[in-house]
């Protein structure tokens, strides 16, 4: 008897393949897989062109949106006039009364033209006062403020009545009072 715990296992000799009968075909091994693309080449090219065109349009749209300045709504005539009067407030001491009266008058006439639709920029003071005397959009107080303002401006501009820093300040305050108190 053999020593050890495991019994000896005897192996059978390997099996021999069966002989191939003469005249029969020999069986070959399986061939490796062949890559076959599921779509024709023209469809792939067309899809790539469409994707690139869409990507180009997206990039163009994003670049256009980023480069476009943000749209700021225009100022109302009242806000524009108040801003212009504030700029003139800093020039009360610098400008001579003649130049200052023209600047303040232009701001007020532009405001009246934009806010109420009167053609104040193209009319003389008497023509403008005659036009607004019939207007229901302006109150008597508004008409009085405008008449007083235009009379003081005309005295400085046409009669060349001397003025001072105080004259400039009074014109500015009169114009600001009308713009702030004017009805929309």
Tab-separated table of N, CA and C in Angstrom:
chain	number	residue	atom	x	y	z
A	1	UNK	N	0.802	-1.169	0.000
A	1	UNK	CA	0.000	0.000	0.000
A	1	UNK	C	0.847	1.235	0.000
A	2	UNK	N	0.268	2.262	-0.565
A	2	UNK	CA	0.993	3.514	-0.629
A	2	UNK	C	0.782	4.316	0.598
A	3	UNK	N	1.777	5.094	0.848
A	3	UNK	CA	1.635	5.898	2.049
A	3	UNK	C	0.950	7.209	1.717
A	4	UNK	N	0.355	7.815	2.652
A	4	UNK	CA	-0.297	9.122	2.508
A	4	UNK	C	-1.789	9.016	2.664
A	5	UNK	N	-2.328	10.096	2.829
A	5	UNK	CA	-3.756	10.126	3.067
A	5	UNK	C	-4.570	10.095	1.788
A	6	UNK	N	-4.030	10.652	0.756
A	6	UNK	CA	-4.814	10.711	-0.473
A	6	UNK	C	-4.578	9.477	-1.304
A	7	UNK	N	-5.596	8.899	-1.764
A	7	UNK	CA	-5.405	7.749	-2.616
A	7	UNK	C	-4.894	8.193	-3.962
A	8	UNK	N	-4.142	7.466	-4.557
A	8	UNK	CA	-3.599	7.809	-5.865
A	8	UNK	C	-4.710	7.758	-6.883
A	9	UNK	N	-4.736	8.784	-7.686
A	9	UNK	CA	-5.756	8.842	-8.738
A	9	UNK	C	-5.027	8.576	-10.035
A	10	UNK	N	-5.528	7.687	-10.661
A	10	UNK	CA	-4.919	7.380	-11.923
A	10	UNK	C	-5.690	8.099	-13.004
A	11	UNK	N	-4.912	8.699	-13.882
A	11	UNK	CA	-5.546	9.461	-14.951
A	11	UNK	C	-5.630	8.581	-16.177
A	12	UNK	N	-6.712	8.833	-16.873
A	12	UNK	CA	-6.885	8.110	-18.127
A	12	UNK	C	-6.107	8.852	-19.197
A	13	UNK	N	-5.576	8.173	-20.145
A	13	UNK	CA	-4.849	8.853	-21.216
A	13	UNK	C	-5.790	9.768	-21.978
A	14	UNK	N	-5.257	10.909	-22.579
A	14	UNK	CA	-6.131	11.831	-23.302
A	14	UNK	C	-6.809	11.131	-24.463
A	15	UNK	N	-8.037	11.659	-24.726
A	15	UNK	CA	-8.812	11.050	-25.793
A	15	UNK	C	-8.266	11.494	-27.126
A	16	UNK	N	-8.286	10.676	-28.067
A	16	UNK	CA	-7.804	10.982	-29.393
A	16	UNK	C	-8.986	11.410	-30.230
A	17	UNK	N	-8.731	12.423	-31.096
A	17	UNK	CA	-9.859	12.822	-31.949
A	17	UNK	C	-10.213	11.692	-32.912
A	18	UNK	N	-11.457	11.721	-33.243
A	18	UNK	CA	-11.929	10.677	-34.149
A	18	UNK	C	-11.349	10.929	-35.527
A	19	UNK	N	-11.014	9.918	-36.190
A	19	UNK	CA	-10.456	10.108	-37.522
A	19	UNK	C	-11.484	10.704	-38.474
A	20	UNK	N	-11.018	11.607	-39.367
A	20	UNK	CA	-11.891	12.273	-40.337
A	20	UNK	C	-12.027	11.326	-41.527
A	21	UNK	N	-13.256	11.037	-41.871
A	21	UNK	CA	-13.440	10.146	-43.007
A	21	UNK	C	-12.975	10.831	-44.295
A	22	UNK	N	-12.392	10.102	-45.179
A	22	UNK	CA	-11.932	10.709	-46.425
A	22	UNK	C	-13.103	11.283	-47.214
A	23	UNK	N	-12.865	12.508	-47.811
A	23	UNK	CA	-13.881	13.166	-48.637
A	23	UNK	C	-14.783	14.101	-47.857
A	24	UNK	N	-14.681	14.143	-46.546
A	24	UNK	CA	-15.522	15.072	-45.786
A	24	UNK	C	-14.738	16.354	-45.517
A	25	UNK	N	-15.452	17.392	-45.253
A	25	UNK	CA	-14.826	18.686	-45.004
A	25	UNK	C	-14.348	18.775	-43.572
A	26	UNK	N	-13.276	19.500	-43.450
A	26	UNK	CA	-12.737	19.686	-42.115
A	26	UNK	C	-13.435	20.893	-41.487
A	27	UNK	N	-13.817	20.822	-40.249
A	27	UNK	CA	-14.497	21.933	-39.559
A	27	UNK	C	-13.432	22.895	-39.056
A	28	UNK	N	-13.631	24.164	-39.391
A	28	UNK	CA	-12.676	25.184	-38.959
A	28	UNK	C	-13.188	25.899	-37.729
A	29	UNK	N	-12.256	26.582	-37.065
A	29	UNK	CA	-12.611	27.336	-35.858
A	29	UNK	C	-13.436	28.568	-36.243
A	30	UNK	N	-14.131	29.174	-35.273
A	30	UNK	CA	-14.985	30.354	-35.491
A	30	UNK	C	-14.103	31.551	-35.826
A	31	UNK	N	-14.525	32.325	-36.820
A	31	UNK	CA	-13.781	33.525	-37.224
A	31	UNK	C	-14.074	34.665	-36.246
A	32	UNK	N	-13.121	35.612	-36.051
A	32	UNK	CA	-13.382	36.737	-35.141
A	32	UNK	C	-14.484	37.631	-35.705
A	33	UNK	N	-15.127	38.463	-34.814
A	33	UNK	CA	-16.228	39.319	-35.292
A	33	UNK	C	-15.717	40.388	-36.259
A	34	UNK	N	-16.592	40.806	-37.150
A	34	UNK	CA	-16.281	41.824	-38.145
A	34	UNK	C	-17.054	43.091	-37.759
A	35	UNK	N	-16.338	44.253	-37.684
A	35	UNK	CA	-17.022	45.515	-37.360
A	35	UNK	C	-17.823	45.967	-38.568
A	36	UNK	N	-19.103	46.176	-38.342
A	36	UNK	CA	-19.988	46.681	-39.388
A	36	UNK	C	-20.678	47.915	-38.807
A	37	UNK	N	-20.416	49.124	-39.382
A	37	UNK	CA	-21.024	50.359	-38.887
A	37	UNK	C	-22.488	50.371	-39.295
A	38	UNK	N	-23.408	50.714	-38.366
A	38	UNK	CA	-24.835	50.567	-38.670
A	38	UNK	C	-25.400	51.640	-39.603
A	39	UNK	N	-24.674	52.753	-39.847
A	39	UNK	CA	-25.222	53.832	-40.662
A	39	UNK	C	-24.327	54.082	-41.874
A	40	UNK	N	-24.919	54.500	-42.964
A	40	UNK	CA	-24.091	54.838	-44.130
A	40	UNK	C	-23.278	56.098	-43.839
A	41	UNK	N	-22.175	56.243	-44.508
A	41	UNK	CA	-21.265	57.352	-44.285
A	41	UNK	C	-21.919	58.713	-44.563
A	42	UNK	N	-22.778	58.799	-45.561
A	42	UNK	CA	-23.419	60.087	-45.870
A	42	UNK	C	-24.348	60.535	-44.744
A	43	UNK	N	-25.005	59.603	-44.044
A	43	UNK	CA	-25.869	59.969	-42.915
A	43	UNK	C	-25.037	60.485	-41.744
A	44	UNK	N	-23.905	59.897	-41.502
A	44	UNK	CA	-23.009	60.344	-40.431
A	44	UNK	C	-22.506	61.749	-40.746
A	45	UNK	N	-22.106	61.993	-41.982
A	45	UNK	CA	-21.630	63.319	-42.389
A	45	UNK	C	-22.720	64.378	-42.258
A	46	UNK	N	-23.933	64.049	-42.663
A	46	UNK	CA	-25.049	64.990	-42.556
A	46	UNK	C	-25.372	65.302	-41.094
A	47	UNK	N	-25.394	64.294	-40.257
A	47	UNK	CA	-25.666	64.516	-38.831
A	47	UNK	C	-24.574	65.372	-38.204
A	48	UNK	N	-23.317	65.151	-38.560
A	48	UNK	CA	-22.216	65.953	-38.017
A	48	UNK	C	-22.341	67.400	-38.480
A	49	UNK	N	-22.721	67.624	-39.727
A	49	UNK	CA	-22.884	68.994	-40.241
A	49	UNK	C	-24.013	69.717	-39.518
A	50	UNK	N	-25.108	69.031	-39.268
A	50	UNK	CA	-26.241	69.641	-38.553
A	50	UNK	C	-25.835	69.989	-37.121
A	51	UNK	N	-25.149	69.089	-36.452
A	51	UNK	CA	-24.711	69.350	-35.074
A	51	UNK	C	-23.749	70.532	-35.033
A	52	UNK	N	-22.805	70.591	-35.973
A	52	UNK	CA	-21.867	71.718	-36.010
A	52	UNK	C	-22.572	73.030	-36.305
A	53	UNK	N	-23.557	73.015	-37.189
A	53	UNK	CA	-24.311	74.238	-37.501
A	53	UNK	C	-25.085	74.715	-36.273
A	54	UNK	N	-25.735	73.796	-35.576
A	54	UNK	CA	-26.473	74.171	-34.368
A	54	UNK	C	-25.537	74.687	-33.278
A	55	UNK	N	-24.395	74.074	-33.139
A	55	UNK	CA	-23.414	74.524	-32.160
A	55	UNK	C	-22.906	75.922	-32.521
A	56	UNK	N	-22.656	76.151	-33.801
A	56	UNK	CA	-22.231	77.480	-34.254
A	56	UNK	C	-23.288	78.534	-33.985
A	57	UNK	N	-24.548	78.198	-34.252
A	57	UNK	CA	-25.642	79.142	-33.969
A	57	UNK	C	-25.751	79.431	-32.477
A	58	UNK	N	-25.588	78.438	-31.651
A	58	UNK	CA	-25.648	78.636	-30.201
A	58	UNK	C	-24.514	79.546	-29.730
A	59	UNK	N	-23.313	79.322	-30.223
A	59	UNK	CA	-22.175	80.167	-29.843
A	59	UNK	C	-22.393	81.600	-30.323
A	60	UNK	N	-22.879	81.764	-31.553
A	60	UNK	CA	-23.158	83.103	-32.085
A	60	UNK	C	-24.204	83.819	-31.234
A	61	UNK	N	-25.282	83.114	-30.870
A	61	UNK	CA	-26.353	83.727	-30.074
A	61	UNK	C	-25.852	84.148	-28.690
A	62	UNK	N	-25.054	83.285	-28.055
A	62	UNK	CA	-24.509	83.608	-26.732
A	62	UNK	C	-23.569	84.808	-26.829
A	63	UNK	N	-22.706	84.822	-27.827
A	63	UNK	CA	-21.773	85.949	-27.996
A	63	UNK	C	-22.525	87.246	-28.263
A	64	UNK	N	-23.577	87.171	-29.037
A	64	UNK	CA	-24.377	88.376	-29.337
A	64	UNK	C	-25.069	88.895	-28.078
A	65	UNK	N	-25.600	87.991	-27.273
A	65	UNK	CA	-26.287	88.395	-26.033
A	65	UNK	C	-25.304	89.019	-25.046
A	66	UNK	N	-24.087	88.477	-24.994
A	66	UNK	CA	-23.099	88.993	-24.052
A	66	UNK	C	-22.519	90.328	-24.514
A	67	UNK	N	-22.405	90.523	-25.810
A	67	UNK	CA	-21.794	91.756	-26.309
A	67	UNK	C	-22.784	92.905	-26.415
A	68	UNK	N	-24.064	92.615	-26.387
A	68	UNK	CA	-25.084	93.658	-26.505
A	68	UNK	C	-25.165	94.437	-25.195
A	69	UNK	N	-25.101	95.750	-25.272
A	69	UNK	CA	-25.233	96.522	-24.035
A	69	UNK	C	-26.657	96.391	-23.486
A	70	UNK	N	-26.741	96.436	-22.202
A	70	UNK	CA	-28.063	96.335	-21.600
A	70	UNK	C	-28.893	97.544	-22.003
A	71	UNK	N	-30.138	97.302	-22.276
A	71	UNK	CA	-31.024	98.358	-22.741
A	71	UNK	C	-31.535	99.133	-21.532
A	72	UNK	N	-31.212	100.406	-21.532
A	72	UNK	CA	-31.658	101.282	-20.460
A	72	UNK	C	-32.852	102.074	-20.989
A	73	UNK	N	-33.969	102.000	-20.296
A	73	UNK	CA	-35.119	102.750	-20.791
A	73	UNK	C	-34.814	104.245	-20.767
A	74	UNK	N	-35.345	104.975	-21.745
A	74	UNK	CA	-35.073	106.410	-21.772
A	74	UNK	C	-35.699	107.100	-20.554
A	75	UNK	N	-35.065	108.177	-20.158
A	75	UNK	CA	-35.589	108.945	-19.028
A	75	UNK	C	-36.875	109.645	-19.431
A	76	UNK	N	-37.750	109.811	-18.475
A	76	UNK	CA	-38.955	110.592	-18.734
A	76	UNK	C	-38.533	112.048	-18.905
A	77	UNK	N	-39.355	112.859	-19.555
A	77	UNK	CA	-38.992	114.272	-19.701
A	77	UNK	C	-38.728	114.945	-18.349
A	78	UNK	N	-39.503	114.575	-17.332
A	78	UNK	CA	-39.314	115.175	-16.009
A	78	UNK	C	-37.959	114.781	-15.418
A	79	UNK	N	-37.623	113.504	-15.493
A	79	UNK	CA	-36.346	113.037	-14.942
A	79	UNK	C	-35.170	113.643	-15.704
A	80	UNK	N	-35.293	113.741	-17.022
A	80	UNK	CA	-34.219	114.339	-17.825
A	80	UNK	C	-34.049	115.817	-17.473
A	81	UNK	N	-35.162	116.523	-17.293
A	81	UNK	CA	-35.091	117.946	-16.947
A	81	UNK	C	-34.482	118.130	-15.555
A	82	UNK	N	-34.885	117.300	-14.608
A	82	UNK	CA	-34.321	117.423	-13.258
A	82	UNK	C	-32.825	117.124	-13.257
A	83	UNK	N	-32.406	116.156	-14.048
A	83	UNK	CA	-30.984	115.849	-14.142
A	83	UNK	C	-30.216	117.024	-14.751
A	84	UNK	N	-30.754	117.605	-15.820
A	84	UNK	CA	-30.095	118.741	-16.468
A	84	UNK	C	-30.049	119.950	-15.532
A	85	UNK	N	-31.111	120.166	-14.756
A	85	UNK	CA	-31.116	121.285	-13.810
A	85	UNK	C	-30.096	121.058	-12.693
A	86	UNK	N	-29.915	119.820	-12.283
A	86	UNK	CA	-28.898	119.520	-11.262
A	86	UNK	C	-27.493	119.787	-11.802
A	87	UNK	N	-27.280	119.474	-13.068
A	87	UNK	CA	-25.979	119.776	-13.670
A	87	UNK	C	-25.754	121.287	-13.728
A	88	UNK	N	-26.810	122.019	-14.029
A	88	UNK	CA	-26.685	123.481	-14.081
A	88	UNK	C	-26.502	124.081	-12.683
A	89	UNK	N	-26.997	123.389	-11.664
A	89	UNK	CA	-26.852	123.890	-10.291
A	89	UNK	C	-25.361	124.051	-9.946
A	90	UNK	N	-24.541	123.175	-10.465
A	90	UNK	CA	-23.100	123.266	-10.213
A	90	UNK	C	-22.421	124.379	-10.995
A	91	UNK	N	-23.126	124.956	-11.954
A	91	UNK	CA	-22.544	126.011	-12.787
A	91	UNK	C	-23.128	127.389	-12.488
A	92	UNK	N	-23.864	127.515	-11.409
A	92	UNK	CA	-24.500	128.793	-11.064
A	92	UNK	C	-23.454	129.894	-10.927
A	93	UNK	N	-22.321	129.575	-10.322
A	93	UNK	CA	-21.269	130.588	-10.110
A	93	UNK	C	-20.403	130.779	-11.352
A	94	UNK	N	-20.246	129.742	-12.141
A	94	UNK	CA	-19.332	129.793	-13.278
A	94	UNK	C	-19.884	130.575	-14.462
A	95	UNK	N	-21.132	130.343	-14.814
A	95	UNK	CA	-21.692	130.927	-16.035
A	95	UNK	C	-22.214	132.337	-15.781
A	96	UNK	N	-22.054	133.169	-16.794
A	96	UNK	CA	-22.618	134.529	-16.698
A	96	UNK	C	-24.131	134.416	-16.865
A	97	UNK	N	-24.895	135.364	-16.353
A	97	UNK	CA	-26.356	135.262	-16.369
A	97	UNK	C	-26.948	135.067	-17.771
A	98	UNK	N	-26.373	135.705	-18.789
A	98	UNK	CA	-26.895	135.551	-20.151
A	98	UNK	C	-26.819	134.090	-20.595
A	99	UNK	N	-25.653	133.487	-20.482
A	99	UNK	CA	-25.448	132.091	-20.879
A	99	UNK	C	-26.274	131.151	-20.011
A	100	UNK	N	-26.331	131.440	-18.723
A	100	UNK	CA	-27.084	130.591	-17.798
A	100	UNK	C	-28.574	130.645	-18.110
A	101	UNK	N	-29.095	131.833	-18.407
A	101	UNK	CA	-30.536	131.952	-18.696
A	101	UNK	C	-30.901	131.178	-19.967
A	102	UNK	N	-30.014	131.191	-20.959
A	102	UNK	CA	-30.282	130.428	-22.178
A	102	UNK	C	-30.300	128.930	-21.869
A	103	UNK	N	-29.345	128.469	-21.070
A	103	UNK	CA	-29.269	127.045	-20.732
A	103	UNK	C	-30.491	126.590	-19.934
A	104	UNK	N	-30.890	127.369	-18.938
A	104	UNK	CA	-32.050	126.990	-18.118
A	104	UNK	C	-33.322	127.051	-18.950
A	105	UNK	N	-33.428	128.053	-19.793
A	105	UNK	CA	-34.604	128.187	-20.654
A	105	UNK	C	-34.700	127.002	-21.615
A	106	UNK	N	-33.577	126.574	-22.160
A	106	UNK	CA	-33.588	125.418	-23.062
A	106	UNK	C	-34.051	124.153	-22.344
A	107	UNK	N	-33.583	123.958	-21.117
A	107	UNK	CA	-33.999	122.778	-20.343
A	107	UNK	C	-35.503	122.809	-20.108
A	108	UNK	N	-36.020	123.954	-19.700
A	108	UNK	CA	-37.454	124.059	-19.396
A	108	UNK	C	-38.297	123.911	-20.659
A	109	UNK	N	-37.872	124.533	-21.749
A	109	UNK	CA	-38.631	124.424	-23.001
A	109	UNK	C	-38.621	122.982	-23.512
A	110	UNK	N	-37.493	122.322	-23.404
A	110	UNK	CA	-37.420	120.924	-23.824
A	110	UNK	C	-38.335	120.054	-22.952
A	111	UNK	N	-38.381	120.332	-21.664
A	111	UNK	CA	-39.274	119.596	-20.755
A	111	UNK	C	-40.727	119.790	-21.153
A	112	UNK	N	-41.132	121.035	-21.379
A	112	UNK	CA	-42.526	121.321	-21.725
A	112	UNK	C	-42.881	120.667	-23.060
A	113	UNK	N	-41.943	120.696	-23.986
A	113	UNK	CA	-42.173	120.081	-25.290
A	113	UNK	C	-42.356	118.567	-25.147
A	114	UNK	N	-41.503	117.920	-24.363
A	114	UNK	CA	-41.587	116.469	-24.186
A	114	UNK	C	-42.732	116.021	-23.302
A	115	UNK	N	-43.011	116.770	-22.252
A	115	UNK	CA	-44.013	116.356	-21.276
A	115	UNK	C	-45.442	116.651	-21.743
A	116	UNK	N	-45.638	117.812	-22.326
A	116	UNK	CA	-46.994	118.241	-22.661
A	116	UNK	C	-47.265	118.296	-24.163
A	117	UNK	N	-46.235	118.204	-24.977
A	117	UNK	CA	-46.441	118.222	-26.420
A	117	UNK	C	-46.566	119.612	-27.020
A	118	UNK	N	-46.318	120.660	-26.249
A	118	UNK	CA	-46.322	122.011	-26.805
A	118	UNK	C	-45.031	122.196	-27.590
A	119	UNK	N	-45.075	122.988	-28.588
A	119	UNK	CA	-43.877	123.229	-29.392
A	119	UNK	C	-43.107	124.406	-28.801
A	120	UNK	N	-42.744	124.301	-27.564
A	120	UNK	CA	-42.110	125.395	-26.827
A	120	UNK	C	-40.732	125.744	-27.364
A	121	UNK	N	-40.046	124.792	-27.937
A	121	UNK	CA	-38.693	125.053	-28.406
A	121	UNK	C	-38.681	125.900	-29.677
A	122	UNK	N	-39.806	125.953	-30.392
A	122	UNK	CA	-39.858	126.668	-31.656
A	122	UNK	C	-40.698	127.944	-31.593
A	123	UNK	N	-41.104	128.323	-30.425
A	123	UNK	CA	-41.951	129.512	-30.284
A	123	UNK	C	-41.249	130.578	-29.451
A	124	UNK	N	-41.649	131.824	-29.700
A	124	UNK	CA	-41.172	132.906	-28.841
A	124	UNK	C	-41.929	132.818	-27.532
A	125	UNK	N	-41.473	133.552	-26.552
A	125	UNK	CA	-42.148	133.516	-25.244
A	125	UNK	C	-43.606	133.955	-25.345
A	126	UNK	N	-43.934	135.088	-26.023
A	126	UNK	CA	-45.351	135.469	-26.128
A	126	UNK	C	-46.192	134.421	-26.879
A	127	UNK	N	-45.640	133.818	-27.936
A	127	UNK	CA	-46.395	132.789	-28.666
A	127	UNK	C	-46.644	131.575	-27.775
A	128	UNK	N	-45.632	131.207	-27.031
A	128	UNK	CA	-45.769	130.050	-26.162
A	128	UNK	C	-46.783	130.317	-25.056
A	129	UNK	N	-46.725	131.496	-24.450
A	129	UNK	CA	-47.683	131.821	-23.376
A	129	UNK	C	-49.102	131.886	-23.914
A	130	UNK	N	-49.284	132.353	-25.145
A	130	UNK	CA	-50.616	132.365	-25.755
A	130	UNK	C	-51.118	130.935	-25.995
A	131	UNK	N	-50.212	130.048	-26.379
A	131	UNK	CA	-50.592	128.648	-26.620
A	131	UNK	C	-51.031	127.968	-25.328
A	132	UNK	N	-50.294	128.176	-24.253
A	132	UNK	CA	-50.627	127.466	-23.010
A	132	UNK	C	-51.792	128.094	-22.263
A	133	UNK	N	-52.163	129.333	-22.630
A	133	UNK	CA	-53.277	129.975	-21.924
A	133	UNK	C	-54.585	129.231	-22.177
A	134	UNK	N	-54.685	128.515	-23.271
A	134	UNK	CA	-55.895	127.761	-23.604
A	134	UNK	C	-55.806	126.280	-23.218
A	135	UNK	N	-54.671	125.867	-22.677
A	135	UNK	CA	-54.447	124.448	-22.407
A	135	UNK	C	-55.073	124.011	-21.087
A	136	UNK	N	-55.840	122.915	-21.129
A	136	UNK	CA	-56.412	122.393	-19.881
A	136	UNK	C	-55.408	121.558	-19.079
A	137	UNK	N	-54.252	121.214	-19.673
A	137	UNK	CA	-53.285	120.359	-18.959
A	137	UNK	C	-52.472	121.132	-17.934
A	138	UNK	N	-52.406	122.434	-18.058
A	138	UNK	CA	-51.642	123.251	-17.112
A	138	UNK	C	-52.591	124.036	-16.216
A	139	UNK	N	-52.237	124.142	-14.956
A	139	UNK	CA	-53.043	124.916	-14.010
A	139	UNK	C	-52.638	126.392	-14.090
A	140	UNK	N	-53.398	127.216	-13.423
A	140	UNK	CA	-53.070	128.648	-13.367
A	140	UNK	C	-51.713	128.853	-12.692
A	141	UNK	N	-51.432	128.055	-11.668
A	141	UNK	CA	-50.144	128.166	-10.981
A	141	UNK	C	-48.989	127.832	-11.932
A	142	UNK	N	-49.191	126.777	-12.734
A	142	UNK	CA	-48.167	126.405	-13.713
A	142	UNK	C	-47.966	127.521	-14.733
A	143	UNK	N	-49.055	128.082	-15.216
A	143	UNK	CA	-48.950	129.162	-16.203
A	143	UNK	C	-48.240	130.368	-15.606
A	144	UNK	N	-48.539	130.666	-14.340
A	144	UNK	CA	-47.888	131.795	-13.669
A	144	UNK	C	-46.391	131.558	-13.500
A	145	UNK	N	-46.007	130.340	-13.098
A	145	UNK	CA	-44.587	130.017	-12.966
A	145	UNK	C	-43.868	130.155	-14.310
A	146	UNK	N	-44.492	129.654	-15.376
A	146	UNK	CA	-43.869	129.753	-16.696
A	146	UNK	C	-43.763	131.197	-17.167
A	147	UNK	N	-44.820	131.977	-16.969
A	147	UNK	CA	-44.798	133.380	-17.405
A	147	UNK	C	-43.709	134.153	-16.661
A	148	UNK	N	-43.619	133.944	-15.344
A	148	UNK	CA	-42.595	134.634	-14.551
A	148	UNK	C	-41.192	134.209	-14.994
A	149	UNK	N	-41.001	132.938	-15.185
A	149	UNK	CA	-39.696	132.424	-15.609
A	149	UNK	C	-39.303	133.002	-16.966
A	150	UNK	N	-40.210	132.921	-17.943
A	150	UNK	CA	-39.890	133.395	-19.288
A	150	UNK	C	-39.641	134.902	-19.311
A	151	UNK	N	-40.376	135.657	-18.495
A	151	UNK	CA	-40.160	137.107	-18.436
A	151	UNK	C	-38.755	137.418	-17.907
A	152	UNK	N	-38.329	136.724	-16.843
A	152	UNK	CA	-36.990	136.959	-16.296
A	152	UNK	C	-35.899	136.554	-17.289
A	153	UNK	N	-36.110	135.441	-17.982
A	153	UNK	CA	-35.130	135.015	-18.988
A	153	UNK	C	-35.047	136.019	-20.135
A	154	UNK	N	-36.192	136.492	-20.588
A	154	UNK	CA	-36.195	137.454	-21.701
A	154	UNK	C	-35.514	138.761	-21.313
A	155	UNK	N	-35.718	139.199	-20.067
A	155	UNK	CA	-35.052	140.430	-19.620
A	155	UNK	C	-33.531	140.258	-19.646
A	156	UNK	N	-33.060	139.106	-19.250
A	156	UNK	CA	-31.613	138.865	-19.243
A	156	UNK	C	-31.096	138.671	-20.672
A	157	UNK	N	-31.829	137.882	-21.487
A	157	UNK	CA	-31.344	137.566	-22.824
A	157	UNK	C	-31.454	138.738	-23.793
A	158	UNK	N	-32.574	139.441	-23.788
A	158	UNK	CA	-32.815	140.440	-24.818
A	158	UNK	C	-32.594	141.870	-24.342
A	159	UNK	N	-32.984	142.170	-23.116
A	159	UNK	CA	-32.795	143.533	-22.611
A	159	UNK	C	-31.408	143.695	-22.002
A	160	UNK	N	-30.722	142.583	-21.843
A	160	UNK	CA	-29.371	142.569	-21.269
A	160	UNK	C	-29.323	143.247	-19.898
A	161	UNK	N	-30.390	143.022	-19.149
A	161	UNK	CA	-30.403	143.520	-17.776
A	161	UNK	C	-29.416	142.658	-17.005
A	162	UNK	N	-28.528	143.306	-16.317
A	162	UNK	CA	-27.465	142.598	-15.594
A	162	UNK	C	-28.018	141.600	-14.600
A	163	UNK	N	-27.247	140.626	-14.350
A	163	UNK	CA	-27.644	139.610	-13.398
A	163	UNK	C	-26.452	139.251	-12.534
A	164	UNK	N	-26.713	138.341	-11.641
A	164	UNK	CA	-25.661	137.907	-10.733
A	164	UNK	C	-25.853	136.421	-10.443
A	165	UNK	N	-25.069	135.961	-9.512
A	165	UNK	CA	-25.216	134.570	-9.089
A	165	UNK	C	-26.607	134.336	-8.506
A	166	UNK	N	-27.118	135.344	-7.812
A	166	UNK	CA	-28.466	135.225	-7.233
A	166	UNK	C	-29.532	135.158	-8.318
A	167	UNK	N	-29.331	135.889	-9.405
A	167	UNK	CA	-30.278	135.837	-10.528
A	167	UNK	C	-30.274	134.424	-11.122
A	168	UNK	N	-29.086	133.875	-11.305
A	168	UNK	CA	-28.978	132.508	-11.820
A	168	UNK	C	-29.674	131.512	-10.900
A	169	UNK	N	-29.446	131.667	-9.620
A	169	UNK	CA	-30.051	130.763	-8.639
A	169	UNK	C	-31.575	130.875	-8.659
A	170	UNK	N	-32.099	132.120	-8.778
A	170	UNK	CA	-33.554	132.317	-8.816
A	170	UNK	C	-34.158	131.680	-10.073
A	171	UNK	N	-33.486	131.818	-11.214
A	171	UNK	CA	-33.978	131.187	-12.442
A	171	UNK	C	-33.997	129.653	-12.295
A	172	UNK	N	-32.947	129.132	-11.729
A	172	UNK	CA	-32.851	127.688	-11.539
A	172	UNK	C	-33.959	127.178	-10.620
A	173	UNK	N	-34.185	127.864	-9.536
A	173	UNK	CA	-35.225	127.447	-8.584
A	173	UNK	C	-36.615	127.550	-9.212
A	174	UNK	N	-36.840	128.591	-9.995
A	174	UNK	CA	-38.141	128.752	-10.666
A	174	UNK	C	-38.379	127.603	-11.656
A	175	UNK	N	-37.349	127.275	-12.425
A	175	UNK	CA	-37.480	126.167	-13.376
A	175	UNK	C	-37.685	124.842	-12.654
A	176	UNK	N	-36.936	124.615	-11.581
A	176	UNK	CA	-37.081	123.368	-10.815
A	176	UNK	C	-38.453	123.265	-10.189
A	177	UNK	N	-38.998	124.378	-9.700
A	177	UNK	CA	-40.336	124.373	-9.105
A	177	UNK	C	-41.386	123.975	-10.146
A	178	UNK	N	-41.232	124.501	-11.364
A	178	UNK	CA	-42.202	124.137	-12.401
A	178	UNK	C	-42.083	122.653	-12.768
A	179	UNK	N	-40.858	122.176	-12.959
A	179	UNK	CA	-40.661	120.779	-13.370
A	179	UNK	C	-41.148	119.828	-12.286
A	180	UNK	N	-40.874	120.120	-11.029
A	180	UNK	CA	-41.295	119.245	-9.948
A	180	UNK	C	-42.790	119.325	-9.697
A	181	UNK	N	-43.370	120.490	-9.894
A	181	UNK	CA	-44.790	120.649	-9.607
A	181	UNK	C	-45.679	120.432	-10.803
A	182	UNK	N	-45.077	120.298	-11.989
A	182	UNK	CA	-45.877	120.107	-13.197
A	182	UNK	C	-46.603	118.781	-13.162
A	183	UNK	N	-47.773	118.750	-13.730
A	183	UNK	CA	-48.567	117.526	-13.769
A	183	UNK	C	-48.219	116.723	-15.023
A	184	UNK	N	-48.312	115.408	-14.910
A	184	UNK	CA	-48.012	114.551	-16.076
A	184	UNK	C	-49.254	114.348	-16.914
